[in-house]
Amino acid sequence: MKNKDKEKIINFFVNKIGNNDVLKKYITIDQIRDRLNQNIVGVEYVDLSQKGTIASYDPDSKKVLFNMYASESEQNVECVVVHELLHALTDSSTIVNNTIIFNKTGVQCGVRDKDSSSMEIFMKYKCLNEGITQMLAEEITDIKMDFIYPEEKRI
């Protein structure tokens, strides 16, 4: 999945869902594509080294950010892309006059560290938690990543 852009990652995600029964029971492919096109305005390559992640979905900017320095296997990158697009798919916020408005709520996101900026993120966003998101990503891609959110995936 090199040279990722918005269209490529959405098509990749839709193709994965089209071959898997997890989400298509609840939402159509057209609804998935429309929602992702609404919730993702672009893709950027940035330095995410300090976060220690391959990619991230930023609900404020509505961008998928890829770590320009990541050196993961293609298989792991595919699972991470699905994970981040699940965040984008479940993002229920809209931007009106430069203000984020939440249309509906879900399960609050959990955070591992307790500094003030992370607590702000915890209180600000409503979405699937990381464990459930990762479990769905692994189910959809059929790629097990036991080292990603091991505690959060325990139910």
GROMACS .gro file of N, CA and C in nm, residues 35-152:
model
  354
   35ARG      N    1  -1.964   0.759   0.370
   35ARG     CA    2  -1.923   0.805   0.504
   35ARG      C    3  -1.772   0.832   0.510
   36LEU      N    4  -1.693   0.744   0.449
   36LEU     CA    5  -1.548   0.766   0.448
   36LEU      C    6  -1.511   0.889   0.366
   37ASN      N    7  -1.578   0.910   0.254
   37ASN     CA    8  -1.552   1.029   0.174
   37ASN      C    9  -1.589   1.156   0.250
   38GLN      N   10  -1.691   1.149   0.333
   38GLN     CA   11  -1.732   1.262   0.415
   38GLN      C   12  -1.633   1.284   0.531
   39ASN      N   13  -1.585   1.176   0.590
   39ASN     CA   14  -1.504   1.186   0.712
   39ASN      C   15  -1.354   1.193   0.687
   40ILE      N   16  -1.310   1.175   0.564
   40ILE     CA   17  -1.167   1.187   0.533
   40ILE      C   18  -1.151   1.294   0.425
   41VAL      N   19  -1.078   1.399   0.460
   41VAL     CA   20  -1.055   1.504   0.359
   41VAL      C   21  -0.922   1.485   0.288
   42GLY      N   22  -0.834   1.404   0.346
   42GLY     CA   23  -0.707   1.382   0.281
   42GLY      C   24  -0.617   1.288   0.357
   43VAL      N   25  -0.502   1.263   0.296
   43VAL     CA   26  -0.400   1.175   0.353
   43VAL      C   27  -0.270   1.254   0.355
   44GLU      N   28  -0.196   1.246   0.466
   44GLU     CA   29  -0.068   1.315   0.476
   44GLU      C   30   0.037   1.220   0.531
   45TYR      N   31   0.161   1.245   0.491
   45TYR     CA   32   0.276   1.172   0.545
   45TYR      C   33   0.349   1.265   0.641
   46VAL      N   34   0.357   1.225   0.766
   46VAL     CA   35   0.418   1.307   0.871
   46VAL      C   36   0.508   1.221   0.959
   47ASP      N   37   0.579   1.284   1.048
   47ASP     CA   38   0.664   1.212   1.142
   47ASP      C   39   0.581   1.175   1.265
   48LEU      N   40   0.543   1.048   1.274
   48LEU     CA   41   0.469   0.997   1.389
   48LEU      C   42   0.559   0.913   1.479
   49SER      N   43   0.689   0.929   1.464
   49SER     CA   44   0.785   0.847   1.538
   49SER      C   45   0.763   0.854   1.688
   50GLN      N   46   0.735   0.973   1.741
   50GLN     CA   47   0.716   0.986   1.885
   50GLN      C   48   0.590   0.916   1.933
   51LYS      N   49   0.491   0.904   1.847
   51LYS     CA   50   0.369   0.832   1.884
   51LYS      C   51   0.389   0.681   1.874
   52GLY      N   52   0.492   0.638   1.800
   52GLY     CA   53   0.519   0.496   1.784
   52GLY      C   54   0.412   0.424   1.706
   53THR      N   55   0.358   0.488   1.605
   53THR     CA   56   0.249   0.429   1.529
   53THR      C   57   0.277   0.437   1.379
   54ILE      N   58   0.212   0.350   1.304
   54ILE     CA   59   0.224   0.349   1.158
   54ILE      C   60   0.134   0.456   1.096
   55ALA      N   61   0.015   0.472   1.155
   55ALA     CA   62  -0.082   0.565   1.100
   55ALA      C   63  -0.176   0.611   1.211
   56SER      N   64  -0.252   0.716   1.181
   56SER     CA   65  -0.345   0.770   1.278
   56SER      C   66  -0.455   0.844   1.203
   57TYR      N   67  -0.578   0.836   1.255
   57TYR     CA   68  -0.688   0.917   1.201
   57TYR      C   69  -0.707   1.035   1.294
   58ASP      N   70  -0.701   1.156   1.239
   58ASP     CA   71  -0.719   1.277   1.318
   58ASP      C   72  -0.859   1.333   1.294
   59PRO      N   73  -0.950   1.318   1.392
   59PRO     CA   74  -1.088   1.364   1.370
   59PRO      C   75  -1.100   1.516   1.361
   60ASP      N   76  -1.003   1.591   1.415
   60ASP     CA   77  -1.009   1.737   1.403
   60ASP      C   78  -0.987   1.781   1.259
   61SER      N   79  -0.881   1.729   1.197
   61SER     CA   80  -0.850   1.769   1.059
   61SER      C   81  -0.919   1.678   0.958
   62LYS      N   82  -0.973   1.565   1.007
   62LYS     CA   83  -1.036   1.463   0.922
   62LYS      C   84  -0.937   1.411   0.817
   63LYS      N   85  -0.812   1.389   0.863
   63LYS     CA   86  -0.708   1.336   0.776
   63LYS      C   87  -0.655   1.205   0.833
   64VAL      N   88  -0.614   1.118   0.742
   64VAL     CA   89  -0.541   0.998   0.781
   64VAL      C   90  -0.394   1.033   0.768
   65LEU      N   91  -0.321   1.017   0.879
   65LEU     CA   92  -0.180   1.051   0.882
   65LEU      C   93  -0.097   0.924   0.881
   66PHE      N   94  -0.001   0.915   0.790
   66PHE     CA   95   0.088   0.799   0.782
   66PHE      C   96   0.226   0.840   0.829
   67ASN      N   97   0.290   0.753   0.906
   67ASN     CA   98   0.425   0.778   0.953
   67ASN      C   99   0.521   0.760   0.837
   68MET      N  100   0.587   0.867   0.797
   68MET     CA  101   0.679   0.859   0.684
   68MET      C  102   0.802   0.775   0.714
   69TYR      N  103   0.824   0.743   0.842
   69TYR     CA  104   0.942   0.666   0.881
   69TYR      C  105   0.908   0.522   0.921
   70ALA      N  106   0.783   0.482   0.908
   70ALA     CA  107   0.744   0.347   0.949
   70ALA      C  108   0.808   0.243   0.857
   71SER      N  109   0.850   0.133   0.918
   71SER     CA  110   0.912   0.026   0.839
   71SER      C  111   0.846  -0.107   0.875
   72GLU      N  112   0.715  -0.111   0.867
   72GLU     CA  113   0.639  -0.231   0.898
   72GLU      C  114   0.616  -0.315   0.772
   73SER      N  115   0.580  -0.440   0.793
   73SER     CA  116   0.548  -0.526   0.680
   73SER      C  117   0.420  -0.475   0.613
   74GLU      N  118   0.407  -0.507   0.486
   74GLU     CA  119   0.288  -0.467   0.410
   74GLU      C  120   0.162  -0.521   0.476
   75GLN      N  121   0.169  -0.642   0.528
   75GLN     CA  122   0.055  -0.705   0.595
   75GLN      C  123   0.013  -0.624   0.718
   76ASN      N  124   0.108  -0.585   0.801
   76ASN     CA  125   0.077  -0.505   0.919
   76ASN      C  126   0.019  -0.370   0.880
   77VAL      N  127   0.074  -0.310   0.775
   77VAL     CA  128   0.024  -0.180   0.729
   77VAL      C  129  -0.122  -0.194   0.686
   78GLU      N  130  -0.156  -0.302   0.618
   78GLU     CA  131  -0.295  -0.323   0.576
   78GLU      C  132  -0.389  -0.328   0.696
   79CYS      N  133  -0.350  -0.398   0.801
   79CYS     CA  134  -0.434  -0.407   0.920
   79CYS      C  135  -0.447  -0.271   0.987
   80VAL      N  136  -0.338  -0.195   0.990
   80VAL     CA  137  -0.342  -0.061   1.051
   80VAL      C  138  -0.431   0.033   0.969
   81VAL      N  139  -0.425   0.024   0.837
   81VAL     CA  140  -0.511   0.108   0.753
   81VAL      C  141  -0.657   0.077   0.783
   82VAL      N  142  -0.693  -0.050   0.791
   82VAL     CA  143  -0.830  -0.087   0.824
   82VAL      C  144  -0.867  -0.032   0.961
   83HIS      N  145  -0.777  -0.044   1.059
   83HIS     CA  146  -0.801   0.008   1.194
   83HIS      C  147  -0.833   0.158   1.189
   84GLU      N  148  -0.749   0.234   1.120
   84GLU     CA  149  -0.768   0.380   1.116
   84GLU      C  150  -0.894   0.418   1.038
   85LEU      N  151  -0.926   0.344   0.932
   85LEU     CA  152  -1.048   0.374   0.858
   85LEU      C  153  -1.174   0.334   0.935
   86LEU      N  154  -1.162   0.236   1.024
   86LEU     CA  155  -1.275   0.208   1.115
   86LEU      C  156  -1.299   0.328   1.206
   87HIS      N  157  -1.190   0.393   1.253
   87HIS     CA  158  -1.208   0.516   1.330
   87HIS      C  159  -1.278   0.621   1.246
   88ALA      N  160  -1.234   0.638   1.121
   88ALA     CA  161  -1.296   0.737   1.032
   88ALA      C  162  -1.442   0.701   1.005
   89LEU      N  163  -1.470   0.575   0.986
   89LEU     CA  164  -1.607   0.530   0.958
   89LEU      C  165  -1.699   0.557   1.076
   90THR      N  166  -1.648   0.541   1.199
   90THR     CA  167  -1.732   0.560   1.317
   90THR      C  168  -1.726   0.701   1.372
   91ASP      N  169  -1.651   0.790   1.307
   91ASP     CA  170  -1.648   0.931   1.348
   91ASP      C  171  -1.784   0.992   1.318
   92SER      N  172  -1.851   1.039   1.420
   92SER     CA  173  -1.986   1.093   1.400
   92SER      C  174  -1.990   1.244   1.412
   93SER      N  175  -1.874   1.307   1.400
   93SER     CA  176  -1.871   1.452   1.412
   93SER      C  177  -1.881   1.519   1.276
   94THR      N  178  -1.930   1.640   1.277
   94THR     CA  179  -1.930   1.723   1.157
   94THR      C  180  -1.873   1.859   1.196
   95ILE      N  181  -1.823   1.931   1.099
   95ILE     CA  182  -1.767   2.063   1.126
   95ILE      C  183  -1.863   2.167   1.072
   96VAL      N  184  -1.913   2.254   1.160
   96VAL     CA  185  -2.003   2.361   1.122
   96VAL      C  186  -1.942   2.491   1.172
   97ASN      N  187  -1.914   2.584   1.081
   97ASN     CA  188  -1.853   2.712   1.117
   97ASN      C  189  -1.727   2.693   1.202
   98ASN      N  190  -1.640   2.601   1.159
   98ASN     CA  191  -1.514   2.571   1.227
   98ASN      C  192  -1.532   2.516   1.368
   99THR      N  193  -1.649   2.464   1.400
   99THR     CA  194  -1.675   2.404   1.531
   99THR      C  195  -1.716   2.259   1.510
  100ILE      N  196  -1.657   2.168   1.589
  100ILE     CA  197  -1.692   2.026   1.578
  100ILE      C  198  -1.824   2.003   1.651
  101ILE      N  199  -1.920   1.945   1.581
  101ILE     CA  200  -2.050   1.911   1.636
  101ILE      C  201  -2.064   1.759   1.632
  102PHE      N  202  -2.101   1.697   1.744
  102PHE     CA  203  -2.119   1.552   1.748
  102PHE      C  204  -2.266   1.519   1.722
  103ASN      N  205  -2.289   1.435   1.621
  103ASN     CA  206  -2.425   1.398   1.584
  103ASN      C  207  -2.479   1.284   1.667
  104LYS      N  208  -2.394   1.195   1.710
  104LYS     CA  209  -2.435   1.083   1.793
  104LYS      C  210  -2.315   1.039   1.874
  105THR      N  211  -2.338   0.959   1.972
  105THR     CA  212  -2.227   0.916   2.057
  105THR      C  213  -2.211   0.766   2.048
  106GLY      N  214  -2.094   0.721   2.085
  106GLY     CA  215  -2.064   0.579   2.090
  106GLY      C  216  -1.992   0.550   2.219
  107VAL      N  217  -1.902   0.458   2.218
  107VAL     CA  218  -1.822   0.424   2.334
  107VAL      C  219  -1.706   0.524   2.341
  108GLN      N  220  -1.678   0.578   2.458
  108GLN     CA  221  -1.568   0.674   2.467
  108GLN      C  222  -1.435   0.606   2.440
  109CYS      N  223  -1.348   0.678   2.371
  109CYS     CA  224  -1.214   0.628   2.344
  109CYS      C  225  -1.136   0.618   2.475
  110GLY      N  226  -1.057   0.516   2.490
  110GLY     CA  227  -0.971   0.503   2.606
  110GLY      C  228  -0.832   0.555   2.574
  111VAL      N  229  -0.760   0.595   2.676
  111VAL     CA  230  -0.622   0.638   2.659
  111VAL      C  231  -0.535   0.566   2.760
  112ARG      N  232  -0.408   0.547   2.726
  112ARG     CA  233  -0.318   0.476   2.815
  112ARG      C  234  -0.242   0.569   2.908
  113ASP      N  235  -0.205   0.685   2.859
  113ASP     CA  236  -0.133   0.777   2.946
  113ASP      C  237  -0.231   0.878   3.004
  114LYS      N  238  -0.192   0.943   3.113
  114LYS     CA  239  -0.287   1.027   3.184
  114LYS      C  240  -0.245   1.174   3.187
  115ASP      N  241  -0.166   1.218   3.088
  115ASP     CA  242  -0.132   1.360   3.088
  115ASP      C  243  -0.255   1.441   3.046
  116SER      N  244  -0.250   1.568   3.066
  116SER     CA  245  -0.368   1.651   3.045
  116SER      C  246  -0.416   1.649   2.900
  117SER      N  247  -0.326   1.643   2.802
  117SER     CA  248  -0.370   1.643   2.663
  117SER      C  249  -0.443   1.514   2.628
  118SER      N  250  -0.399   1.401   2.684
  118SER     CA  251  -0.468   1.275   2.658
  118SER      C  252  -0.606   1.273   2.723
  119MET      N  253  -0.618   1.330   2.840
  119MET     CA  254  -0.748   1.335   2.905
  119MET      C  255  -0.844   1.423   2.824
  120GLU      N  256  -0.790   1.527   2.762
  120GLU     CA  257  -0.872   1.611   2.675
  120GLU      C  258  -0.925   1.529   2.557
  121ILE      N  259  -0.838   1.447   2.500
  121ILE     CA  260  -0.881   1.360   2.389
  121ILE      C  261  -0.989   1.265   2.437
  122PHE      N  262  -0.971   1.209   2.557
  122PHE     CA  263  -1.068   1.115   2.613
  122PHE      C  264  -1.205   1.179   2.624
  123MET      N  265  -1.211   1.301   2.669
  123MET     CA  266  -1.339   1.367   2.691
  123MET      C  267  -1.398   1.423   2.561
  124LYS      N  268  -1.315   1.447   2.462
  124LYS     CA  269  -1.358   1.517   2.342
  124LYS      C  270  -1.422   1.425   2.238
  125TYR      N  271  -1.365   1.307   2.218
  125TYR     CA  272  -1.410   1.222   2.108
  125TYR      C  273  -1.494   1.105   2.157
  126LYS      N  274  -1.592   1.071   2.078
  126LYS     CA  275  -1.675   0.954   2.102
  126LYS      C  276  -1.655   0.862   1.984
  127CYS      N  277  -1.623   0.737   2.010
  127CYS     CA  278  -1.597   0.643   1.902
  127CYS      C  279  -1.581   0.504   1.963
  128LEU      N  280  -1.556   0.406   1.879
  128LEU     CA  281  -1.523   0.273   1.930
  128LEU      C  282  -1.391   0.280   2.004
  129ASN      N  283  -1.374   0.202   2.110
  129ASN     CA  284  -1.245   0.205   2.179
  129ASN      C  285  -1.140   0.131   2.096
  130GLU      N  286  -1.015   0.147   2.133
  130GLU     CA  287  -0.904   0.091   2.055
  130GLU      C  288  -0.908  -0.061   2.048
  131GLY      N  289  -0.944  -0.126   2.157
  131GLY     CA  290  -0.948  -0.273   2.158
  131GLY      C  291  -1.051  -0.329   2.061
  132ILE      N  292  -1.171  -0.273   2.063
  132ILE     CA  293  -1.277  -0.319   1.972
  132ILE      C  294  -1.240  -0.287   1.828
  133THR      N  295  -1.185  -0.167   1.806
  133THR     CA  296  -1.142  -0.129   1.671
  133THR      C  297  -1.036  -0.225   1.619
  134GLN      N  298  -0.938  -0.259   1.703
  134GLN     CA  299  -0.832  -0.350   1.660
  134GLN      C  300  -0.886  -0.490   1.636
  135MET      N  301  -0.976  -0.537   1.722
  135MET     CA  302  -1.035  -0.670   1.702
  135MET      C  303  -1.109  -0.676   1.568
  136LEU      N  304  -1.186  -0.572   1.536
  136LEU     CA  305  -1.255  -0.568   1.407
  136LEU      C  306  -1.155  -0.564   1.291
  137ALA      N  307  -1.050  -0.484   1.304
  137ALA     CA  308  -0.949  -0.474   1.197
  137ALA      C  309  -0.885  -0.610   1.172
  138GLU      N  310  -0.853  -0.681   1.278
  138GLU     CA  311  -0.791  -0.813   1.264
  138GLU      C  312  -0.889  -0.913   1.203
  139GLU      N  313  -1.016  -0.903   1.240
  139GLU     CA  314  -1.118  -0.993   1.183
  139GLU      C  315  -1.136  -0.964   1.033
  140ILE      N  316  -1.144  -0.838   0.998
  140ILE     CA  317  -1.166  -0.798   0.859
  140ILE      C  318  -1.049  -0.838   0.770
  141THR      N  319  -0.925  -0.818   0.819
  141THR     CA  320  -0.807  -0.846   0.737
  141THR      C  321  -0.756  -0.988   0.752
  142ASP      N  322  -0.804  -1.059   0.853
  142ASP     CA  323  -0.756  -1.192   0.887
  142ASP      C  324  -0.606  -1.189   0.919
  143ILE      N  325  -0.563  -1.079   0.984
  143ILE     CA  326  -0.424  -1.061   1.026
  143ILE      C  327  -0.424  -1.042   1.177
  144LYS      N  328  -0.357  -1.129   1.248
  144LYS     CA  329  -0.349  -1.119   1.394
  144LYS      C  330  -0.226  -1.037   1.432
  145MET      N  331  -0.247  -0.938   1.513
  145MET     CA  332  -0.139  -0.851   1.561
  145MET      C  333  -0.147  -0.849   1.714
  146ASP      N  334  -0.100  -0.955   1.777
  146ASP     CA  335  -0.112  -0.970   1.921
  146ASP      C  336  -0.044  -0.860   2.001
  147PHE      N  337   0.052  -0.794   1.940
  147PHE     CA  338   0.128  -0.689   2.009
  147PHE      C  339   0.057  -0.554   2.006
  148ILE      N  340  -0.054  -0.542   1.934
  148ILE     CA  341  -0.128  -0.417   1.926
  148ILE      C  342  -0.247  -0.421   2.021
  149TYR      N  343  -0.250  -0.330   2.117
  149TYR     CA  344  -0.357  -0.318   2.217
  149TYR      C  345  -0.392  -0.452   2.282
  150PRO      N  346  -0.295  -0.526   2.334
  150PRO     CA  347  -0.326  -0.656   2.394
  150PRO      C  348  -0.418  -0.646   2.514
  151GLU      N  349  -0.399  -0.547   2.599
  151GLU     CA  350  -0.485  -0.532   2.717
  151GLU      C  351  -0.625  -0.485   2.678
  152GLU      N  352  -0.631  -0.392   2.583
  152GLU     CA  353  -0.759  -0.337   2.543
  152GLU      C  354  -0.846  -0.438   2.471
   0.00000   0.00000   0.00000
